[in-house]
Amino acid sequence: MKLSARNQISGTVIEVRKGQTTAHVRIDIGNGMIITSSITNDAVDDLALKVGDNAIAVIKASDVMVAIS
């Protein structure tokens, strides 16, 4: 599959936590870094996402928040 988004980061699903309508999916991308995505529960079901799956975090940001530490 080809996408226009250039930021595609491979990893492993380490948690899928469903809420009432939205799920939080945590993807371990290595070196202690984890990306968390909020997607619909329907999307989780359609993709049959489960812990241990290989996944790609595709980032196409229209809004980017910045914080300082």
PDB file of C-alpha atoms in Angstrom:
ATOM      1  CA  MET A   1       0.000   0.000   0.000  1.00  0.00           C
ATOM      2  CA  LYS A   2       1.336   3.453  -0.883  1.00  0.00           C
ATOM      3  CA  LEU A   3       0.538   6.491   1.241  1.00  0.00           C
ATOM      4  CA  SER A   4       1.276  10.184   0.925  1.00  0.00           C
ATOM      5  CA  ALA A   5       2.306  10.315   4.592  1.00  0.00           C
ATOM      6  CA  ARG A   6       6.084  10.114   4.841  1.00  0.00           C
ATOM      7  CA  ASN A   7       6.235   9.394   8.552  1.00  0.00           C
ATOM      8  CA  GLN A   8       5.689   5.642   8.794  1.00  0.00           C
ATOM      9  CA  ILE A   9       7.174   3.967  11.862  1.00  0.00           C
ATOM     10  CA  SER A  10       7.114   0.194  12.351  1.00  0.00           C
ATOM     11  CA  GLY A  11       6.609  -1.387  15.735  1.00  0.00           C
ATOM     12  CA  THR A  12       4.737  -3.910  17.834  1.00  0.00           C
ATOM     13  CA  VAL A  13       1.325  -3.426  19.446  1.00  0.00           C
ATOM     14  CA  ILE A  14       1.779  -3.631  23.211  1.00  0.00           C
ATOM     15  CA  GLU A  15      -1.685  -2.530  24.356  1.00  0.00           C
ATOM     16  CA  VAL A  16      -5.174  -2.047  22.946  1.00  0.00           C
ATOM     17  CA  ARG A  17      -7.486  -0.313  25.421  1.00  0.00           C
ATOM     18  CA  LYS A  18     -11.056   0.206  24.245  1.00  0.00           C
ATOM     19  CA  GLY A  19     -13.277   2.914  25.674  1.00  0.00           C
ATOM     20  CA  GLN A  20     -16.930   3.612  24.907  1.00  0.00           C
ATOM     21  CA  THR A  21     -16.244   4.674  21.310  1.00  0.00           C
ATOM     22  CA  THR A  22     -12.491   5.236  21.023  1.00  0.00           C
ATOM     23  CA  ALA A  23      -9.539   2.944  21.637  1.00  0.00           C
ATOM     24  CA  HIS A  24      -5.966   3.775  22.585  1.00  0.00           C
ATOM     25  CA  VAL A  25      -3.425   1.641  20.766  1.00  0.00           C
ATOM     26  CA  ARG A  26       0.150   1.660  22.055  1.00  0.00           C
ATOM     27  CA  ILE A  27       2.927   0.706  19.635  1.00  0.00           C
ATOM     28  CA  ASP A  28       6.468  -0.010  20.832  1.00  0.00           C
ATOM     29  CA  ILE A  29       8.827   1.398  18.185  1.00  0.00           C
ATOM     30  CA  GLY A  30      12.020   0.374  19.982  1.00  0.00           C
ATOM     31  CA  ASN A  31      14.638   2.065  22.148  1.00  0.00           C
ATOM     32  CA  GLY A  32      12.068   2.531  24.913  1.00  0.00           C
ATOM     33  CA  MET A  33       9.831   4.681  22.704  1.00  0.00           C
ATOM     34  CA  ILE A  34       6.083   4.141  22.459  1.00  0.00           C
ATOM     35  CA  ILE A  35       3.592   5.819  20.145  1.00  0.00           C
ATOM     36  CA  THR A  36      -0.030   5.994  21.274  1.00  0.00           C
ATOM     37  CA  SER A  37      -2.832   6.392  18.767  1.00  0.00           C
ATOM     38  CA  SER A  38      -6.518   7.100  19.372  1.00  0.00           C
ATOM     39  CA  ILE A  39      -8.702   5.287  16.860  1.00  0.00           C
ATOM     40  CA  THR A  40     -12.311   4.140  16.850  1.00  0.00           C
ATOM     41  CA  ASN A  41     -13.287   0.817  18.357  1.00  0.00           C
ATOM     42  CA  ASP A  42     -14.669  -0.093  14.924  1.00  0.00           C
ATOM     43  CA  ALA A  43     -11.204   0.464  13.409  1.00  0.00           C
ATOM     44  CA  VAL A  44      -9.658  -1.829  16.035  1.00  0.00           C
ATOM     45  CA  ASP A  45     -12.222  -4.499  15.143  1.00  0.00           C
ATOM     46  CA  ASP A  46     -11.820  -4.017  11.373  1.00  0.00           C
ATOM     47  CA  LEU A  47      -8.028  -4.363  11.677  1.00  0.00           C
ATOM     48  CA  ALA A  48      -8.384  -7.187  14.230  1.00  0.00           C
ATOM     49  CA  LEU A  49      -5.660  -5.470  16.279  1.00  0.00           C
ATOM     50  CA  LYS A  50      -4.235  -7.380  19.189  1.00  0.00           C
ATOM     51  CA  VAL A  51      -1.188  -7.300  21.421  1.00  0.00           C
ATOM     52  CA  GLY A  52       1.867  -8.700  19.659  1.00  0.00           C
ATOM     53  CA  ASP A  53       0.786  -7.643  16.152  1.00  0.00           C
ATOM     54  CA  ASN A  54       3.300  -5.904  13.924  1.00  0.00           C
ATOM     55  CA  ALA A  55       1.916  -2.483  13.073  1.00  0.00           C
ATOM     56  CA  ILE A  56       2.915   0.743  11.360  1.00  0.00           C
ATOM     57  CA  ALA A  57       2.189   4.117  12.940  1.00  0.00           C
ATOM     58  CA  VAL A  58       1.401   6.443  10.028  1.00  0.00           C
ATOM     59  CA  ILE A  59       1.679  10.092  11.007  1.00  0.00           C
ATOM     60  CA  LYS A  60       0.117  12.778   8.841  1.00  0.00           C
ATOM     61  CA  ALA A  61      -0.057  15.742  11.176  1.00  0.00           C
ATOM     62  CA  SER A  62      -2.164  18.794  10.553  1.00  0.00           C
ATOM     63  CA  ASP A  63      -1.621  19.893  14.164  1.00  0.00           C
ATOM     64  CA  VAL A  64       1.588  19.386  16.069  1.00  0.00           C
ATOM     65  CA  MET A  65       1.882  20.244  19.749  1.00  0.00           C
ATOM     66  CA  VAL A  66       5.276  21.136  21.171  1.00  0.00           C
ATOM     67  CA  ALA A  67       6.354  21.041  24.801  1.00  0.00           C
ATOM     68  CA  ILE A  68       9.631  21.804  26.495  1.00  0.00           C
ATOM     69  CA  SER A  69      11.166  19.680  29.186  1.00  0.00           C
TER      70      SER A  69
END
